[in-house]
Amino acid sequence: MRKSIKIMIILLLIVALGTSGLYAYVNYNTKKWTSLVYPGIKIGELDISGKTLVQAKDMVTQKYQSTMLKKNVNIKTPQKTYSLNFAKMNAKYNIDEVVNEAFNYGKNLSLYEKYKLIRKSEGKVITMKFTYDSKPLTDLISNMKKEINSTPKNASIYMNGDTFIVTPDTKGSTLMDDKLKKEILSKLNGDVSPADISVSAEIKTTLATVTKEKLQTVNTKLSSFSSDFSTSAYGRSTNITLATKSINGTILMPGESFSFNDTVGERTADKGYQPAPVDIGTKVSSDYGGGICQVSTSLYNAILRSNINSTERNHHSIPSTYIPLGMDATVDWGNLDYKFTNTLGYPVFIESIVNNKILTFNVYSNSSLANKSYTLVNDIYAAVQPGPTQYIDDATLPVGSIVQEQFPLIGYKVRTYKNTIQNGNVINRELISNDSYQLKAEVIRVGIKKVK
């Protein structure tokens, strides 16, 4: 019995000593990893097993952060390459966070779990997060736009004597900035490769609306129309001259529209326009720009004779002295306009000239259009004489005085046609307008105020 007890005690002592020895062994082999990263731990592709916190941070910083800060974003254009360093974008990885995570991995386990993890690590890969400030990239692309973007310049045409001189057009360019930024941002993904990011910027070429090749098709005069304002006083003559000059050199590409008011602009004293007689309804008054209806009328006649009809045209309420009935075109800023669209298929060049109080519009385009000519004829199909003069007593006028309030107006109805002539024959007649001019009896105010 005593022998059995002794054996039992010896066995227990052996077990106790073995357990104590095992614990000491496990504790020893685990404790030495207390200040080290456990085996099998990687940050990205970098194995930092057995490294202290400081060593691990230095290794990660050297391999990733230092390498990444040497990288550039290179944007290639046909003229130059623009570069932006990662450091200027404050590009960085969350190194402190991931190194601490790697260092602390497994440290919260029990002693034997730690030992097992150290003895037979299954490995652990920790991924870094990459951040940057996109503003420097936005600023770079904005500066690129300032250098690259340009507006195309239209060709121009002018006459030197009887010769057309055409200056060439220039192309414009537009950086496709949104597409460029999107492509760059898609590549700023924290790739640990030391290679730069390189992209080619797309630059769109923009063409001028009016090109030299198109303007060179203008080579012949299609029509001309002149009117005389030699009897006009200074104010009216000044207005006609100013308005005419503002139209000279107008170019209309095929399908492009012309507005008299948009081209000439508002008739103001600041622009040099003078007060002059102007038809308002059935009366004559005075206003800035009076007389320029002779300009719009002359242009209307020249344009019709080049085979371009109007899209907006208004006739006067009363007949004009400088043009046959049905062939006038009145304008009024903000109210009445004269408009047309180039329907010829070629550019149109308008030349306007004032010489010795003769106003002339010449319309030029391609010679292929000159095989026909166009004339205007009117048909006055009604002319009604005004009734007898109306006399109105006016107590504001002294006895014996008279004032003509309304001059007599014959009422006209007139149709205007455009004849197409080829080889001396009228091959077509087109109704252009059907106008009515107001009928008005003469009105005279008679003074009845007695003078004391």
C-alpha positions as MATLAB code, in Angstrom:
seq = 'MRKSIKIMIILLLIVALGTSGLYAYVNYNTKKWTSLVYPGIKIGELDISGKTLVQAKDMVTQKYQSTMLKKNVNIKTPQKTYSLNFAKMNAKYNIDEVVNEAFNYGKNLSLYEKYKLIRKSEGKVITMKFTYDSKPLTDLISNMKKEINSTPKNASIYMNGDTFIVTPDTKGSTLMDDKLKKEILSKLNGDVSPADISVSAEIKTTLATVTKEKLQTVNTKLSSFSSDFSTSAYGRSTNITLATKSINGTILMPGESFSFNDTVGERTADKGYQPAPVDIGTKVSSDYGGGICQVSTSLYNAILRSNINSTERNHHSIPSTYIPLGMDATVDWGNLDYKFTNTLGYPVFIESIVNNKILTFNVYSNSSLANKSYTLVNDIYAAVQPGPTQYIDDATLPVGSIVQEQFPLIGYKVRTYKNTIQNGNVINRELISNDSYQLKAEVIRVGIKKVK';
ca = [
       0.000    0.000    0.000;
       2.726    2.380    0.962;
       4.586    1.394   -2.193;
       1.604    2.273   -4.374;
       1.277    5.653   -2.703;
       4.908    6.362   -3.344;
       4.549    5.466   -6.978;
       1.503    7.726   -7.244;
       3.348   10.617   -5.658;
       6.319   10.099   -7.957;
       4.018   10.136  -11.006;
       2.296   13.274   -9.815;
       5.642   14.934   -9.284;
       6.705   13.935  -12.784;
       3.492   15.351  -14.258;
       3.825   18.524  -12.220;
       7.409   18.988  -13.222;
       6.518   18.275  -16.857;
       3.649   20.708  -16.807;
       5.756   23.317  -15.102;
       8.528   22.770  -17.589;
       6.110   22.948  -20.527;
       4.587   26.167  -19.231;
       8.039   27.638  -18.745;
       8.988   26.615  -22.282;
       5.803   28.020  -23.844;
       6.025   31.179  -21.784;
       9.666   31.679  -22.721;
       9.110   31.162  -26.428;
       6.045   33.393  -26.423;
       7.402   36.172  -24.268;
      10.319   36.883  -26.573;
       7.740   37.849  -29.279;
       6.072   40.365  -26.989;
       7.886   43.319  -28.585;
       7.956   41.779  -32.067;
       5.500   41.284  -34.900;
       4.311   37.670  -34.941;
       5.500   35.366  -37.748;
       3.733   35.361  -41.115;
       2.478   38.943  -40.879;
       2.674   41.009  -44.078;
       1.721   44.548  -44.993;
       0.981   44.388  -48.655;
       3.819   42.318  -50.102;
       6.257   43.157  -47.302;
       6.913   40.511  -44.608;
       7.525   42.250  -41.280;
       7.669   39.118  -39.130;
       9.943   39.449  -36.102;
      10.301   43.200  -36.410;
       9.774   45.704  -33.654;
       7.126   48.372  -34.050;
       9.759   50.934  -34.999;
      11.522   48.584  -37.394;
       8.245   47.610  -39.058;
       7.238   51.216  -39.510;
      10.623   52.098  -41.003;
      10.437   49.158  -43.406;
       6.926   49.981  -44.590;
       7.698   53.670  -44.902;
      10.828   52.996  -46.909;
       9.243   50.478  -49.249;
       5.921   52.152  -49.857;
       5.626   55.754  -48.702;
       9.107   56.910  -49.745;
       8.825   55.112  -53.082;
       5.329   56.431  -53.725;
       6.343   60.052  -53.061;
       8.873   59.811  -55.905;
       6.129   58.926  -58.389;
       4.571   61.377  -60.831;
       1.398   61.719  -62.816;
       2.552   62.463  -66.374;
       0.010   63.924  -68.809;
       1.183   63.843  -72.398;
      -0.044   66.288  -75.069;
       1.293   66.832  -78.587;
       3.057   69.998  -77.436;
       4.402   69.062  -73.997;
       4.149   66.737  -71.001;
       2.661   68.020  -67.763;
       3.828   66.366  -64.534;
       2.463   66.351  -61.012;
       4.398   64.739  -58.149;
       2.514   62.549  -55.693;
       3.974   64.544  -52.818;
       2.170   67.664  -54.065;
      -1.098   65.753  -53.801;
      -0.280   64.842  -50.181;
      -0.507   61.196  -51.230;
      -0.036   58.769  -48.314;
      -0.788   55.354  -46.894;
      -2.212   54.784  -43.401;
       1.152   53.387  -42.238;
       0.768   54.046  -38.504;
      -2.606   52.361  -38.484;
      -1.586   49.216  -40.383;
       1.747   48.803  -38.553;
      -0.027   49.012  -35.190;
      -2.585   46.516  -36.425;
       0.198   44.167  -37.545;
       2.108   44.546  -34.286;
      -0.949   43.903  -32.112;
      -2.168   40.973  -34.146;
      -2.557   37.953  -31.794;
      -1.304   39.801  -28.722;
      -4.723   39.617  -27.027;
      -4.892   35.796  -27.193;
      -4.210   33.359  -24.341;
      -0.660   32.125  -23.762;
      -1.145   28.800  -25.510;
      -3.068   30.403  -28.432;
      -0.229   32.872  -28.850;
       2.249   29.974  -28.793;
       0.290   28.078  -31.405;
       0.107   31.201  -33.603;
       3.856   31.685  -33.287;
       4.714   28.023  -33.857;
       2.470   27.512  -36.815;
       1.388   30.801  -38.328;
      -1.278   30.679  -40.993;
      -0.151   34.102  -42.216;
      -1.898   37.447  -42.245;
      -1.866   40.097  -45.006;
      -2.907   43.596  -44.020;
      -3.948   45.978  -46.800;
      -3.080   49.642  -46.625;
      -5.458   52.473  -47.462;
      -4.329   55.127  -49.919;
      -5.473   58.758  -49.751;
      -4.619   61.946  -51.623;
      -5.788   65.517  -52.210;
      -7.292   65.898  -55.711;
      -7.166   69.713  -55.707;
      -3.590   69.977  -57.108;
      -4.675   67.703  -59.974;
      -7.769   69.830  -60.591;
      -5.594   72.958  -60.573;
      -3.129   71.410  -63.034;
      -5.889   70.444  -65.464;
      -7.384   73.928  -65.113;
      -4.023   75.475  -66.063;
      -3.748   73.054  -68.971;
      -7.120   74.258  -70.252;
      -5.889   77.855  -70.177;
      -2.863   76.901  -72.260;
      -4.557   74.476  -74.639;
      -8.103   75.707  -75.182;
      -8.465   78.165  -78.028;
     -11.399   79.456  -80.012;
     -11.339   78.879  -83.766;
     -11.041   82.047  -85.791;
     -13.213   82.499  -88.838;
     -11.764   83.366  -92.185;
     -12.621   86.837  -93.431;
     -13.149   88.400  -96.815;
     -12.877   91.933  -98.073;
     -12.610   93.680 -101.394;
      -9.504   95.400 -102.680;
     -10.771   97.192 -105.726;
     -12.485   94.482 -107.734;
     -10.508   91.663 -106.117;
     -11.604   89.544 -103.168;
      -8.981   89.041 -100.465;
      -9.604   86.069  -98.163;
      -7.710   85.666  -94.900;
      -7.416   82.065  -93.691;
      -9.292   80.587  -90.765;
      -7.524   79.025  -87.789;
      -8.553   75.884  -85.936;
      -9.317   75.856  -82.231;
      -8.638   73.203  -79.611;
     -10.465   71.945  -76.534;
      -8.984   69.788  -73.772;
     -11.385   66.997  -72.837;
     -10.769   67.778  -69.170;
     -13.553   65.730  -67.582;
     -12.445   62.595  -69.414;
      -8.800   63.256  -68.519;
      -9.492   63.715  -64.817;
     -11.659   60.599  -64.691;
      -8.912   58.498  -66.290;
      -6.229   59.779  -63.906;
      -8.372   59.255  -60.811;
      -9.081   55.681  -61.880;
      -5.333   55.018  -61.792;
      -4.711   56.692  -58.434;
      -5.569   53.483  -56.615;
      -2.616   53.057  -54.257;
      -0.661   50.779  -56.583;
       2.664   50.179  -54.802;
       4.549   49.919  -58.071;
       7.256   52.618  -58.367;
       6.261   53.288  -61.985;
       4.787   56.689  -62.832;
       1.202   57.070  -63.954;
       1.196   58.188  -67.596;
      -1.840   59.213  -69.616;
      -2.373   60.918  -72.961;
      -4.726   63.875  -72.896;
      -7.409   63.944  -75.582;
      -7.569   67.311  -77.312;
     -10.478   67.950  -79.640;
      -9.893   70.111  -82.688;
     -12.654   72.646  -83.288;
     -13.178   74.043  -86.749;
     -14.100   77.569  -87.710;
     -17.628   78.152  -88.960;
     -16.330   80.282  -91.813;
     -13.389   78.684  -93.589;
     -11.097   80.016  -96.273;
     -12.199   77.267  -98.668;
     -15.849   78.283  -98.286;
     -15.194   81.999  -98.709;
     -13.137   81.395 -101.844;
     -16.375   80.333 -103.557;
     -17.478   83.991 -103.421;
     -16.351   85.281 -106.792;
     -19.090   87.222 -108.557;
     -21.682   89.957 -108.064;
     -25.238   88.641 -108.065;
     -27.140   91.890 -107.618;
     -26.883   95.578 -106.900;
     -29.323   98.269 -105.824;
     -28.855  101.994 -105.293;
     -31.008  104.811 -103.949;
     -30.520  108.555 -103.823;
     -30.757  110.652 -100.638;
     -29.262  113.838 -102.056;
     -32.229  115.919 -100.865;
     -31.834  114.732  -97.272;
     -30.695  117.153  -94.592;
     -27.660  116.599  -92.360;
     -29.409  114.491  -89.700;
     -31.058  112.079  -92.113;
     -27.886  111.805  -94.237;
     -25.819  111.039  -91.150;
     -28.189  108.291  -90.069;
     -28.220  106.651  -93.495;
     -24.422  106.720  -93.666;
     -23.959  105.221  -90.180;
     -26.452  102.402  -90.739;
     -24.998  101.579  -94.159;
     -21.445  101.325  -92.816;
     -22.548   98.938  -90.059;
     -23.731   96.434  -92.696;
     -20.712   96.661  -94.991;
     -18.682   93.438  -95.094;
     -21.431   91.205  -93.711;
     -20.847   87.513  -94.428;
     -23.688   85.023  -94.323;
     -22.913   81.330  -94.558;
     -25.514   78.976  -96.072;
     -28.466   78.706  -93.708;
     -27.334   81.679  -91.616;
     -29.870   84.434  -90.921;
     -29.561   88.209  -90.989;
     -31.391   90.678  -88.771;
     -31.234   94.362  -89.639;
     -31.805   95.459  -86.053;
     -29.229   93.027  -84.640;
     -26.645   94.117  -87.191;
     -27.196   97.877  -87.058;
     -28.062   97.989  -83.371;
     -30.110  100.529  -81.496;
     -30.062  103.971  -83.029;
     -28.820  106.259  -80.231;
     -27.121  109.622  -79.871;
     -24.079  107.900  -78.326;
     -23.518  106.137  -81.636;
     -23.780  109.394  -83.550;
     -27.360  109.075  -84.778;
     -29.263  112.306  -85.236;
     -32.923  113.320  -84.881;
     -34.542  113.278  -88.321;
     -38.008  112.893  -89.882;
     -39.522  109.443  -89.472;
     -42.899  108.029  -90.530;
     -44.981  107.072  -87.493;
     -48.281  105.611  -88.617;
     -49.741  108.089  -91.061;
     -47.831  111.068  -89.684;
     -44.273  112.307  -89.883;
     -42.427  112.955  -86.657;
     -38.781  113.228  -85.584;
     -36.646  110.601  -83.877;
     -33.045  109.395  -83.612;
     -32.192  107.292  -86.627;
     -34.841  108.835  -88.857;
     -34.139  107.890  -92.465;
     -32.603  104.463  -91.999;
     -35.670  102.822  -93.504;
     -34.118  103.893  -96.783;
     -31.161  101.677  -95.840;
     -33.347   98.662  -94.966;
     -35.389   99.217  -98.128;
     -32.305   99.395 -100.351;
     -30.886   96.249  -98.773;
     -34.249   94.509  -99.189;
     -34.226   95.277 -102.913;
     -30.627   94.132 -103.397;
     -31.238   90.886 -101.507;
     -34.452   90.111 -103.421;
     -32.547   90.612 -106.675;
     -30.019   87.971 -105.541;
     -32.921   85.495 -105.191;
     -33.148   85.549 -101.386;
     -36.615   86.186  -99.982;
     -37.270   87.778  -96.623;
     -38.334   85.923  -93.486;
     -39.588   89.165  -91.900;
     -40.475   92.338  -93.757;
     -42.939   95.144  -93.083;
     -44.029   97.939  -95.388;
     -44.676  101.520  -94.354;
     -48.167  102.738  -93.542;
     -47.726  105.463  -96.124;
     -45.830  105.439  -99.444;
     -42.121  106.257  -99.445;
     -40.809  108.812 -101.911;
     -37.556  106.969 -102.680;
     -38.971  103.606 -103.785;
     -41.934  102.346 -105.829;
     -44.990  101.131 -103.934;
     -44.690   97.626 -102.511;
     -40.896   97.601 -102.564;
     -40.144   99.210  -99.192;
     -39.048   97.590  -95.933;
     -39.517   99.586  -92.747;
     -37.701   98.923  -89.471;
     -38.200  100.104  -85.911;
     -35.893   99.156  -83.031;
     -37.571   96.692  -80.698;
     -40.670   96.515  -82.881;
     -40.201   95.964  -86.624;
     -37.268   94.161  -88.218;
     -36.093   93.103  -91.643;
     -34.743   89.547  -91.709;
     -33.696   86.981  -94.286;
     -31.843   83.664  -94.428;
     -29.129   82.725  -96.908;
     -30.773   80.005  -98.992;
     -28.286   80.061 -101.884;
     -26.046   77.166 -100.822;
     -22.939   79.390 -100.952;
     -21.624   82.165  -98.696;
     -22.999   85.641  -99.340;
     -20.891   88.776  -99.012;
     -22.656   92.144  -98.700;
     -20.894   95.315  -99.705;
     -22.471   98.667  -98.858;
     -21.237  101.987 -100.183;
     -22.222  105.610  -99.662;
     -20.831  108.004 -102.265;
     -22.121  111.500 -103.001;
     -25.348  110.697 -101.163;
     -25.930  107.620 -103.285;
     -26.489  104.497 -101.220;
     -25.519  101.192 -102.906;
     -25.745   97.569 -101.819;
     -23.870   94.896 -103.774;
     -24.484   91.205 -103.092;
     -21.752   88.695 -104.017;
     -21.689   84.900 -104.084;
     -20.690   82.057 -106.398;
     -20.653   82.483 -110.180;
     -22.780   79.353 -110.668;
     -25.738   81.399 -109.416;
     -25.287   84.161 -111.994;
     -26.950   82.317 -114.900;
     -30.233   83.918 -113.850;
     -31.177   87.458 -112.876;
     -34.126   88.837 -110.933;
     -36.232   91.976 -111.230;
     -39.150   93.390 -109.235;
     -42.395   94.670 -110.693;
     -45.430   96.013 -108.879;
     -49.111   95.915 -109.700;
     -51.160   98.709 -108.147;
     -54.585   97.153 -108.303;
     -56.434   99.705 -106.202;
     -56.034  103.448 -105.595;
     -58.729  105.192 -103.563;
     -58.769  108.971 -103.316;
     -59.236  110.451  -99.843;
     -62.471  112.174  -98.925;
     -62.903  115.927  -98.500;
     -60.705  117.862  -96.141;
     -61.867  117.830  -92.523;
     -61.705  121.095  -90.602;
     -61.553  121.007  -86.808;
     -61.995  124.061  -84.621;
     -59.138  124.382  -82.161;
     -59.587  126.661  -79.159;
     -55.848  126.466  -78.422;
     -54.940  128.209  -81.689;
     -55.502  131.924  -82.300;
     -58.136  132.982  -84.760;
     -56.825  132.990  -88.322;
     -54.163  130.297  -87.822;
     -54.366  126.855  -89.375;
     -52.359  123.683  -88.759;
     -52.299  120.652  -91.044;
     -52.717  117.746  -88.638;
     -52.966  115.060  -91.324;
     -51.951  115.351  -94.952;
     -54.161  113.593  -97.512;
     -53.228  109.989  -98.328;
     -54.406  107.943 -101.270;
     -55.208  104.389 -100.260;
     -53.230  101.920 -102.345;
     -53.278   98.182 -102.722;
     -50.274   96.747 -104.512;
     -48.858   93.353 -105.335;
     -45.124   92.961 -105.896;
     -43.660   90.168 -108.007;
     -40.151   88.846 -108.499;
     -39.408   87.896 -112.101;
     -36.771   85.257 -112.829;
     -34.976   85.996 -116.084;
     -32.807   83.561 -118.036;
     -31.393   84.157 -121.501;
     -33.474   87.339 -121.718;
     -36.770   85.594 -120.994;
     -38.974   85.676 -117.895;
     -39.152   82.053 -116.863;
     -40.940   82.522 -113.543;
     -43.009   85.123 -111.686;
     -43.318   84.865 -107.906;
     -45.634   86.922 -105.682;
     -43.464   88.541 -103.035;
     -45.925   90.733 -101.162;
     -49.477   92.096 -101.147;
     -49.463   95.449  -99.357;
     -52.071   98.025  -98.402;
     -51.234  101.683  -97.764;
     -53.610  103.624  -95.597;
     -56.276  105.963  -96.897;
     -56.471  109.257  -95.008;
     -58.390  112.451  -95.592;
     -56.632  115.716  -94.975;
     -57.238  117.141  -91.486;
     -56.747  120.842  -90.754;
     -57.096  122.445  -87.336;
     -58.495  125.975  -87.458;
     -57.755  128.430  -84.676;
     -60.791  129.973  -82.891;
     -59.050  131.396  -79.846;
     -59.678  135.133  -79.646;
     -56.673  137.205  -78.764;
     -57.418  139.893  -76.159;
];
